[in-house]
Structure formats: structure tokens, C-alpha cells
Amino acid sequence: MMNTPLTLVSLIERAEKYFPKKEIISRTQGGIHRLNYKETGKRTRALSSALEKLGVRKGDKVGTFAWNHHRHLEAYFAIPSMGAVLHTINIRLAEEHLVYIINHAEDKVLLIDIDLLPLIEKIKDKLPTVEAFIVMSDEEKPPESNIEPLHSYEALVSEGDEAYQFSTDIEEEDPAGMCYTSATTGKPKGVVYSHRGIVLHSMALSMADTAAISESDVLMPVVPMFHANAWGMPFVGTWLGSTQVLPGPMMTPKILAELIESYKVTLTAGVPTIWLGLLNELEKGNYNTESVRAVLCGGAAAPKGMIRAFETDHGIPFIHAYGMTETTPLVTLARLKSYQTELPEEDRLEIRSKQGMVVPGLDVKAINENGEIKSDGKEMGELLIRGSWIADEYYNDIRSQDVYRDGWLYTGDVVTIDEEGSIKIVDRTKDLIKSGGEWISSVDLENAIMAHESVFEAAVVSIPHPKWQERPLACVVLKENEQLSKQDIIEFLEPQFAKWWLPDDIMFIEEIPKTSVGKFLKRALREQVNEQLNV
Amino acid sequence: MMNTPLTLVSLIERAEKYFPKKEIISRTQGGIHRLNYKETGKRTRALSSALEKLGVRKGDKVGTFAWNHHRHLEAYFAIPSMGAVLHTINIRLAEEHLVYIINHAEDKVLLIDIDLLPLIEKIKDKLPTVEAFIVMSDEEKPPESNIEPLHSYEALVSEGDEAYQFSTDIEEEDPAGMCYTSATTGKPKGVVYSHRGIVLHSMALSMADTAAISESDVLMPVVPMFHANAWGMPFVGTWLGSTQVLPGPMMTPKILAELIESYKVTLTAGVPTIWLGLLNELEKGNYNTESVRAVLCGGAAAPKGMIRAFETDHGIPFIHAYGMTETTPLVTLARLKSYQTELPEEDRLEIRSKQGMVVPGLDVKAINENGEIKSDGKEMGELLIRGSWIADEYYNDIRSQDVYRDGWLYTGDVVTIDEEGSIKIVDRTKDLIKSGGEWISSVDLENAIMAHESVFEAAVVSIPHPKWQERPLACVVLKENEQLSKQDIIEFLEPQFAKWWLPDDIMFIEEIPKTSVGKFLKRALREQVNEQLNV
């Protein structure tokens, strides 16, 4: 068969050719912009030509430091379609990490949102590889700044060649993008996405049993375009000619609800905290959300109660998914099989609150000390993933060898897999408690404790034990003006768990330490606990 | 990213692992068989092991000569998953062509349906490469036959190793299947399908804007499994765990209608003549066809009236598609874009009666003497196709160079492409009439003449002309007891066409010569006309 490479060029060209009238609706500092794919194609080509004039060549890295908007979307295609590499930079990283990744990737050009410019101004002297800075705003004149040389995005685009021919010299294994993922300890680790990986991932996102993304969709990625390709939505949406709603900087739940109503969003994607915020907003306001056919939720586990609230109270179908920066990111998606649709509501909710089944095109398995685990929904093991859109190394990073072994990605996530192949994340390998050779899920205990009406939040960590090696200890933050004893909590847990799962001790604390994205920072908590226990 | 090859092994393994309970419902000579994917996986592995014992090795061709049923489905996976090549043989070929293709492919083993055995018995002495024959029936004992050695499929499967490990030594570019396509003149031409091509085609079939095939589908391919992979349905259906209904030998419209009703078929695929038959049956019987979400139609153009009848009279959505043996086969599919759904019914029908827009993953263009044609729905050109599931040669065949040029497949089909990218086949290049440098579509004239209530069928061919090079001549078969003059026909056409399109002459004949699959045999008709005209 023909040896036609799978590249991103064909995605943007399809949008230009077949969906010239369909629109990208973008909210920026300056208000709402509407651009169709014909205009977007021209602007994208003009941007490629401008980058070429600035010296960008095949394989060069071009960094973006931006919210979700049409200019970022243009960069998503302009950079890879000229053979360069789109490096999306997480705007929430600490200064030290920003400097590290821009230098580590050797970014040659940086595209920066005007409101994020101060963050780059602070570190500009530490970025020797960057030859040009481009500021993205509605103006054709760059703002006052100490950055040199600072170009205006709009000026470059208006002077660029809108008939620029995209590269025909791209192999499908060539890098198209990269994104750094934060490590629990040490520097961020770079993941490189190939053209092939992104195209196959786009096909997967459009398959009927996954997200079924279609031309008729109005997509609103709330997940940032600076993180894991906004879950691939800008790529597949452009390819299929979907309408795209890009919510821009600093979006609040109110802004999201208004965008959904105004533009009849059909599919939106983000993390649980976003949806919790939206849920509160929907309960306050009187928004019309009838257009929404699915809310995709990943990044962390969604509480069952939230899924129920979306579906029962608001009639909005909620789809739980799982992936990582290393996996482009879609790996699993929780949908009912056809013969599960007649199950009682609670059973269906139970299935749909798991992370779900692996999507077509990938393989997964889970292993523990005894080899591959049984698919019984009980045995726990570390999740391993393999497939065409899974990274096989970290970019120039010795830590690759810890994670990519024997052709598999070792996720560090501990899971169970049930008889139907549905995966449930029960812990991180590092946070799992190994008591007398058996595993105890800290996440399961935490969720159970947090279901108590007096508890604000709870985290469970292991403490050393002379006989059992490790035993669980629960750190609990009570709600304001609430009182509970250790015994109250143990009694609350007793009916739900085997005796040996119950925490050996409960520690009441003021706050659980968290990462920059709001996840529990167990390492810090363990240190804090050990200090207090003097172990 | 990981270098994971796209192979058929992952398709059948996914069905075994995640959809063990879902079923293949198969109608054979012996009645209805129901097998789930767990059993199918075991039988498929047992078949691979049996073929290995018979001497089949990587790259060997194994021919199948069979209807649509579960054994054929098992062969669809057993042969490629051991690294061998599934050669599906068209049971309707002339004896001479059967001998040619079996020898040309060098088939090592043949799997033959019991009711088709007599066809092979006649030619068995002319098949020197075939080392073993396997008869497919419900019996474990082969029938009396002059064929040697003749094995029973069921005996081989029951003795085979149902835990056989599929090959791990398959590259995605390796051949998985092959199928010969009949040429207008000369011997059939072999098309080889790679693992990669079939996997990508399967993904494409599941995308929301194409056939959106899903686990929840009940698929009934009426298009034969011996022709263009039954349009890929057995592959994608197995991968996704769809229920499959395989209608077996000699199916009548009544049998199809009954299968649809009994097994709640959701998607079925076939050629227009099949659907014409089904339509008549549905009008006679009182069948429940509510489950059908789409009838896929390809192979030849479906008359607008038929589309209307399915949708308006029976509430069955009808999807027009286009492809060739050389294209795995899906190339285009006629679906409305989101902004076309509000158009008046006639406009929608007009769009949906075209062959449609190219599916994601392929490129098309059309060219004539002046280069690439305009997308105005008027200019005509030969359709060229490019992409990952398009053949790049005929197997060991010098005629490849006529068809595969500059990285494109030259289809020989003349098309228009409209502003929306929708393709309409107007003729075969060979049948197009070139009058004074302009092109006249014989198909358009034929369809217009056939719309006359007194006409049974009509074909238009070119005759030589001293000034205009070629001019159209219409051959018309009237319905019984109907009378029309040449002038009646010209007057009927006049309001519909430019003057220079009107046929120079009308010839009333008894019958239009046809190919074995019922297409007009224009070459024979031209000869017949030339003889009568003495040119």
C-alpha cells in the first residue's frame, strides 16, 4: 500500500479545503474573535513563513506560553507543518523550572501571551537559546518591554505569506510537539510527540466508542493547550472541521457556562476541579446547557457524586477518562458496553466512575510481584501501557530508564481491572501501603474518610511497622467547627473495609500539603508525619 | 513515540479480551450458528495452528472461496495473524480467471465452502501450487470428492491448538490480505492489503463522520467477504466487539429482511441491486426494521428514488459511499455537514445522492487536460486518490504503471467535485465522450433517459465524428409494449441538457450487454454499434 506519512499537514489542509466556513470562536483579552478555517489556514501559513524568516528550520523547537485561543491554535499547526517542533510550556511552572525546560528543549523562538509576558521578562537573561520573542495580542505593535527582539504576532502574520507551502519533507516519526511533565522530585521531564502519534490519537478520539468527535461538534477544551495538547482536541477538531470554542485566559465557571450557552458547546474537556466549579455555577444560574452531549473529565478521579449531579440534575452526560502527558494523552474512557445499558442506575454509575476501558489502538496490562494481575476488579498492580501514541523515552533524560522498560510505559499508577476490562486507579505505586505482603490503597481509604460529613479533606500515608513493614496512617482535616475523635473515624470506616485495612492511627492536621495543580503532595506529608512521630 | 506496529493481531486479541460474550451470528447451509468472541478466538487460534501444521509459513498465500459466515471470519484473522496472506477469491469468476489468480497468487492452501466445492473440483488439476484443500461445512468428515488431500475445516479446528500464540514477527507494512479485481480487458489484477492499511481503514470506519461503527452495532455485511474485505466490516466489527450477522450462502431479500428483524441489525452494507431487492421485499412483508441506523451503499451509484424510498417510506437512513478493490475500499461517504441539515429535503437528497466527501486520512483530486479541476460541481476530471490504505501497485503486474503514477491511484472514474468537496462520479474515463474538446458524461445522459417511464434501460456510447471527434449515441431498451420515437427521447432530454450534449442518434435495441456483476459492458456495446453503423 502507499507509503503516505501520517502528518499534521494533512489535518490543517483538510480543514482549509473542506470546512472553510466553519469557525473558531476565541475569547482573548480583547474580546470574542471569530475566524473561519479559511482565514485560519491563511494565518497559519503566514505564521509558518514568518517563523521561517526568523530562522526556524526543520527540527527546531518553538515554545508557546499561552492560554487557549485562536493564535495558539494557529501555532499548533504552523510550527509542526513547517517541520519544527511545537513546545507547549506550562504557564504555571515555577520560575526555576521554566528556565530549565526552555533551555533543555533549546527553544529558538518563544510565542508569549501579552498578559504572561512579565513571567518571561523575569527570566529572559537566562534563555541563551531563544533568538526571538513574539508577543500574542490583538495589537500589531509590541508593548514596552525589556525583551529584545520582541515581535508582534499580528504584525508577523499580516506581513507573512498566506500562501506558504507547508513542508513536504516530514516523516511520520518526526517530532511534531513536546510537553514537559512535572516530576514528583527533580526537574520536569520532556515528552516528544510524533506526527504519527498525534494523527493516530486524533483518529482514536473520533472513534464511535471513544469521544466520537465529529464535524458537527462544538468543542470547548477547558484543559489548557499548554498541557498534553489540550487532550488532542485542537488537532482532531481542526481535522474534522468541528467548531472550536477557545475560552482564553482566566476563565471562571461563569465564563464557561456563558460560552456553553452562547455557542451551543457539545463537548468540553477538563479536570474535576473545573467541573466542580461549573456545577456550582450551573446550580446558581439559569443556563441552557442542552447542547452539551458530553463532559470529558480526566487528570484526576471524578467523585461519583459529581458524575451523578451532572447527569441527574443537569442532564449532561459525563465521561470519565484517563491519560498522562506521556500518552498524548487518551488511554482509557469509561463508557458502558451495549449490554450494560440496562443495568440498575447505581451499577451503571459504578462502572462509569472507574477510569474505563483502554481505547482501540493501545494495549494495557497491570503487574505486581506475582506477574500479570487477574481481571477480577480486586487484585492490584501497576498499570503498563503500550501503543503508537505512547512516548518511549523522556527527551534527553536519564530518568527514561525508570519508566520505559521492555516496550512498556510503567505508569506508576496502581489499578484494578475488572472482568469487563475496566480499569480503576487505586493509588500511585509510591503511595501504596504494603502491609504484610498485601497492598492497601491509600486512595480508597481517603475517599471513604472524605465521604464523612464532618471531614474537609484526608490523606493516607504509610508509616513503618516492625512486623507488617508498613501500616496506614490517616491525616484528617476537619471542616470548620466540626469535632470528631479518632474512634469516630475508625467506626465510620469499619463497615466498609477489612479489619487489616483500617488505619493504625489518625492524625488531625490543619491542611494537606498540595502540588501546584492541587494534587496531594504525599512526599511532604510523609515527611511531616515522620517528624511528628519521630521515626 | 513507541514503534508499535499496527497489525491485525491486536484486533482479534482485543475482541477476545474485552468482548468475550459478544456474538457472531452466522447462517450456513446447516442453519444458524452463534459463537461468541471467546470461542471465536479459540477457533481462530486452532485454525492458525492447523495451517501451520499443513506447512503454511510467513508470507504464504492462503485462498478462501466462501460466502459470509463465521468460518470465513475465523480465516480472516487466523491467516494474517500467523503472518500469512488471506487471499479472498471471488466465487463468481470465470473458470479461466479462477485458475489464473490461484496460480498467480501461488496459493498454498485453499479453504472452500462445501457448496462451492464442485467449482474447484473442475479446476483442481490446474493448481500446482496448492498443497492442501480444506472444505468448510458443519461436518467433521470431508465429503466424497476427487480432490486430494481434502481436509475438514471442523476436524482441523477441533484438533488444533486453541492456545496458539499469534505471530509477533509482523511488520505493519507486511501483506495481510489480497483480492483480485476484474479488469475490463485481460486477466484480473491482484491488490495486496497491508496490516497497516487494514488497521487504519478500520479506524476510519469507526470515525464519527464516516460509518461510526461501534461496539453497540449489529453489523450485517451483505457485500461478500470474497470481495474487497466485505468493505472492511469483519475487521472493524471484530476489533470493536460489534455483534456480527453473517448471512451465508444464497441469501434472498426475504432472508435479509428476516435477519434484520430477528437480530436487530443496526448497520448493513451492499450494492444497489441488493437494496433494490430488499426494498421490494420490505414493501411486501411487514418487517420491523426499526433497529437499522444505516444502510451503506456502494459499488455503483444508487438511484435517488431508492434513497428516498428507504428514508421516507421505511425510515431507514441510507448512506451512499464510494470505493474500489484498490482502496480497501472506503474512499468517500455522502453525509450532510452540520450546516446542511436544515436545507430543503430535495437539496439534502441531492447532496446525499452524490458519492460524498473523502474520509479523513485520504487525499483526492481530479485532473483533466488543463490540470486540477475547479471544485464547482461542473468541471469534470479523472479522480486521483492517495493515502495509507490505497494500493500502490498490482501484485506482480506490469499493468501497475498505467494506474499508479506520481504517488496517486488513477481511478479511471470521471468526477465532478462541488464547492463542499462532495464528489460525483459522472463516467468512466473510457466511456466519456469527447466532443470538440469538451466532455459529455454518458452516465448523466443514461440516467436521464432511464427516468422516462417507457424506458427499461439505456446506455450511451461515443461514435466517431469528422468534426467533433466524438459524439454521443444512445442505445435504448423500451419496456414491454411501450413505443417511443427517437424524437420523443430527444424532446424529453432537451430541457435538461445543453444542446451539444444531446445524442446524435438513438438506437433501439433488445438488451444492453452486461458484465458478470450486472454493470453495462460498454466495450461490447460499442462494438455492436460500430458493426451496425459500419464504421
CSV table of C-alpha atoms in Angstrom, one decimal, chain A residues 256-457:
chain,number,residue,atom,x,y,z
A,256,LEU,CA,-17.5,28.7,30.9
A,257,ALA,CA,-21.2,28.5,31.5
A,258,GLU,CA,-21.9,31.5,29.3
A,259,LEU,CA,-19.7,30.2,26.5
A,260,ILE,CA,-21.6,26.8,26.6
A,261,GLU,CA,-24.9,28.6,26.3
A,262,SER,CA,-23.9,31.2,23.7
A,263,TYR,CA,-22.1,28.9,21.3
A,264,LYS,CA,-24.0,25.7,21.9
A,265,VAL,CA,-21.0,23.7,23.0
A,266,THR,CA,-21.5,20.0,22.5
A,267,LEU,CA,-18.3,18.6,24.0
A,268,THR,CA,-16.0,20.0,26.6
A,269,ALA,CA,-13.0,18.6,28.4
A,270,GLY,CA,-11.2,19.4,31.7
A,271,VAL,CA,-10.2,18.3,35.2
A,272,PRO,CA,-12.6,17.6,38.1
A,273,THR,CA,-11.9,20.9,39.9
A,274,ILE,CA,-13.1,22.7,36.8
A,275,TRP,CA,-16.3,20.7,36.7
A,276,LEU,CA,-16.9,21.2,40.4
A,277,GLY,CA,-16.8,24.9,39.8
A,278,LEU,CA,-19.0,24.7,36.8
A,279,LEU,CA,-21.5,22.6,38.7
A,280,ASN,CA,-21.8,25.2,41.4
A,281,GLU,CA,-22.3,27.9,38.7
A,282,LEU,CA,-25.0,25.8,37.0
A,283,GLU,CA,-26.8,25.5,40.3
A,284,LYS,CA,-26.8,29.3,40.8
A,285,GLY,CA,-27.5,30.5,37.3
A,286,ASN,CA,-30.2,29.5,34.8
A,287,TYR,CA,-28.1,28.4,31.9
A,288,ASN,CA,-29.2,26.5,28.9
A,289,THR,CA,-26.8,23.5,28.6
A,290,GLU,CA,-29.0,21.3,26.3
A,291,SER,CA,-26.4,21.4,23.6
A,292,VAL,CA,-23.8,19.5,25.7
A,293,ARG,CA,-23.5,15.9,24.6
A,294,ALA,CA,-20.6,15.1,26.8
A,295,VAL,CA,-18.3,16.5,29.5
A,296,LEU,CA,-14.9,14.7,29.3
A,297,CYS,CA,-13.2,14.5,32.7
A,298,GLY,CA,-9.6,13.4,33.3
A,299,GLY,CA,-6.4,14.4,35.1
A,300,ALA,CA,-7.7,13.1,38.4
A,301,ALA,CA,-10.6,10.8,39.6
A,302,ALA,CA,-14.0,12.4,39.5
A,303,PRO,CA,-16.1,11.8,42.6
A,304,LYS,CA,-19.2,9.7,41.9
A,305,GLY,CA,-21.4,12.4,43.4
A,306,MET,CA,-20.2,14.8,40.8
A,307,ILE,CA,-21.0,12.5,37.9
A,308,ARG,CA,-24.4,11.9,39.4
A,309,ALA,CA,-25.0,15.7,39.7
A,310,PHE,CA,-24.1,16.4,36.1
A,311,GLU,CA,-26.3,13.7,34.8
A,312,THR,CA,-29.3,13.6,37.1
A,313,ASP,CA,-29.6,17.3,37.9
A,314,HIS,CA,-28.4,18.8,34.6
A,315,GLY,CA,-28.9,16.1,32.1
A,316,ILE,CA,-25.3,16.4,30.9
A,317,PRO,CA,-23.6,13.1,30.1
A,318,PHE,CA,-20.3,12.8,31.9
A,319,ILE,CA,-17.4,10.7,30.6
A,320,HIS,CA,-14.6,9.7,32.8
A,321,ALA,CA,-11.2,9.3,31.1
A,322,TYR,CA,-7.6,8.6,31.9
A,323,GLY,CA,-4.3,9.6,30.4
A,324,MET,CA,-1.0,11.2,31.0
A,325,THR,CA,1.3,13.7,29.3
A,326,GLU,CA,3.3,10.6,28.2
A,327,THR,CA,0.3,9.2,26.4
A,328,THR,CA,-0.8,12.1,24.1
A,329,PRO,CA,-2.9,11.6,26.4
A,330,LEU,CA,-6.0,9.4,25.8
A,331,VAL,CA,-5.7,5.9,27.3
A,332,THR,CA,-9.0,4.8,28.8
A,333,LEU,CA,-12.5,6.1,28.7
A,334,ALA,CA,-15.5,4.9,30.8
A,335,ARG,CA,-18.4,4.1,28.6
A,336,LEU,CA,-21.0,1.4,29.0
A,337,LYS,CA,-20.9,-1.6,26.8
A,338,SER,CA,-24.2,-2.2,25.0
A,339,TYR,CA,-25.2,-4.9,27.3
A,340,GLN,CA,-24.5,-2.8,30.4
A,341,THR,CA,-27.0,-0.1,29.5
A,342,GLU,CA,-29.9,-1.9,31.1
A,343,LEU,CA,-28.2,-2.3,34.5
A,344,PRO,CA,-29.6,-0.5,37.5
A,345,GLU,CA,-28.6,3.1,37.8
A,346,GLU,CA,-26.2,2.5,40.7
A,347,ASP,CA,-24.3,-0.2,38.8
A,348,ARG,CA,-24.0,1.9,35.8
A,349,LEU,CA,-22.7,4.8,37.9
A,350,GLU,CA,-20.2,2.4,39.5
A,351,ILE,CA,-18.9,1.4,36.0
A,352,ARG,CA,-18.7,4.9,34.8
A,353,SER,CA,-16.9,6.2,37.8
A,354,LYS,CA,-14.0,3.9,37.0
A,355,GLN,CA,-11.4,5.1,34.5
A,356,GLY,CA,-12.8,2.8,31.9
A,357,MET,CA,-11.6,0.5,29.1
A,358,VAL,CA,-8.5,1.0,27.0
A,359,VAL,CA,-9.3,2.7,23.7
A,360,PRO,CA,-8.7,0.8,20.4
A,361,GLY,CA,-5.1,1.0,19.3
A,362,LEU,CA,-3.4,0.7,22.7
A,363,ASP,CA,-2.6,-2.3,25.0
A,364,VAL,CA,-2.6,-2.2,28.7
A,365,LYS,CA,-1.8,-4.7,31.5
A,366,ALA,CA,-1.1,-4.4,35.2
A,367,ILE,CA,1.6,-6.3,37.1
A,368,ASN,CA,2.6,-6.9,40.7
A,369,GLU,CA,5.2,-9.1,42.3
A,370,ASN,CA,3.4,-12.2,41.0
A,371,GLY,CA,3.2,-11.2,37.4
A,372,GLU,CA,0.1,-10.0,35.5
A,373,ILE,CA,-2.8,-9.4,37.8
A,374,LYS,CA,-6.2,-11.2,37.4
A,375,SER,CA,-9.1,-9.2,35.9
A,376,ASP,CA,-11.3,-9.6,38.9
A,377,GLY,CA,-11.6,-6.0,40.0
A,378,LYS,CA,-9.7,-6.8,43.2
A,379,GLU,CA,-6.1,-7.7,42.6
A,380,MET,CA,-3.9,-4.6,42.3
A,381,GLY,CA,-1.0,-4.0,40.1
A,382,GLU,CA,1.0,-1.2,38.4
A,383,LEU,CA,-0.6,-0.1,35.0
A,384,LEU,CA,1.6,-0.6,32.0
A,385,ILE,CA,0.7,0.9,28.6
A,386,ARG,CA,1.9,0.3,25.1
A,387,GLY,CA,1.0,1.7,21.7
A,388,SER,CA,1.5,4.1,18.8
A,389,TRP,CA,0.8,7.3,20.8
A,390,ILE,CA,2.8,6.4,23.9
A,391,ALA,CA,6.2,8.0,24.4
A,392,ASP,CA,9.1,5.6,24.5
A,393,GLU,CA,11.5,7.9,26.4
A,394,TYR,CA,11.9,11.3,28.1
A,395,TYR,CA,13.7,13.8,25.9
A,396,ASN,CA,17.4,13.6,26.7
A,397,ASP,CA,16.8,12.3,30.2
A,398,ILE,CA,18.5,9.5,32.0
A,399,ARG,CA,15.3,9.0,34.0
A,400,SER,CA,13.7,7.4,30.9
A,401,GLN,CA,15.1,4.0,32.0
A,402,ASP,CA,13.0,4.0,35.2
A,403,VAL,CA,9.7,4.4,33.3
A,404,TYR,CA,10.1,2.9,29.8
A,405,ARG,CA,11.1,-0.8,30.1
A,406,ASP,CA,10.6,-3.9,27.9
A,407,GLY,CA,8.5,-1.9,25.4
A,408,TRP,CA,6.0,-0.7,28.0
A,409,LEU,CA,5.4,2.6,29.8
A,410,TYR,CA,5.3,1.9,33.6
A,411,THR,CA,2.8,4.5,34.7
A,412,GLY,CA,3.4,4.4,38.5
A,413,ASP,CA,-0.4,4.1,38.8
A,414,VAL,CA,-1.8,1.2,40.8
A,415,VAL,CA,-5.0,-0.2,39.3
A,416,THR,CA,-7.5,-3.0,39.5
A,417,ILE,CA,-9.0,-4.3,36.2
A,418,ASP,CA,-12.5,-5.9,36.3
A,419,GLU,CA,-14.0,-8.7,34.3
A,420,GLU,CA,-15.1,-6.2,31.7
A,421,GLY,CA,-11.7,-4.8,31.3
A,422,SER,CA,-12.5,-1.6,33.1
A,423,ILE,CA,-9.6,0.0,34.9
A,424,LYS,CA,-9.8,1.7,38.3
A,425,ILE,CA,-6.9,3.7,39.6
A,426,VAL,CA,-6.4,2.9,43.3
A,427,ASP,CA,-3.2,4.6,44.0
A,428,ARG,CA,0.3,5.7,42.9
A,429,THR,CA,2.9,3.0,43.4
A,430,LYS,CA,4.8,5.3,45.7
A,431,ASP,CA,1.8,5.9,47.9
A,432,LEU,CA,0.6,2.3,48.2
A,433,ILE,CA,0.8,0.8,51.6
A,434,LYS,CA,2.4,-2.7,51.7
A,435,SER,CA,1.2,-4.3,54.9
A,436,GLY,CA,2.4,-7.9,55.5
A,437,GLY,CA,2.8,-8.6,51.8
A,438,GLU,CA,-0.7,-7.3,50.9
A,439,TRP,CA,-1.5,-3.9,49.3
A,440,ILE,CA,-3.7,-1.3,50.8
A,441,SER,CA,-5.0,1.5,48.7
A,442,SER,CA,-4.5,4.9,50.3
A,443,VAL,CA,-6.9,6.4,47.8
A,444,ASP,CA,-9.7,4.1,48.8
A,445,LEU,CA,-9.3,5.0,52.4
A,446,GLU,CA,-9.0,8.7,51.7
A,447,ASN,CA,-12.2,8.7,49.6
A,448,ALA,CA,-14.0,6.8,52.4
A,449,ILE,CA,-12.9,9.2,55.1
A,450,MET,CA,-13.7,12.2,52.9
A,451,ALA,CA,-17.3,10.9,52.5
A,452,HIS,CA,-17.8,11.7,56.2
A,453,GLU,CA,-19.8,14.9,56.5
A,454,SER,CA,-17.5,16.4,59.1
A,455,VAL,CA,-14.3,15.9,57.1
A,456,PHE,CA,-13.0,18.5,54.8
A,457,GLU,CA,-10.1,16.5,53.4
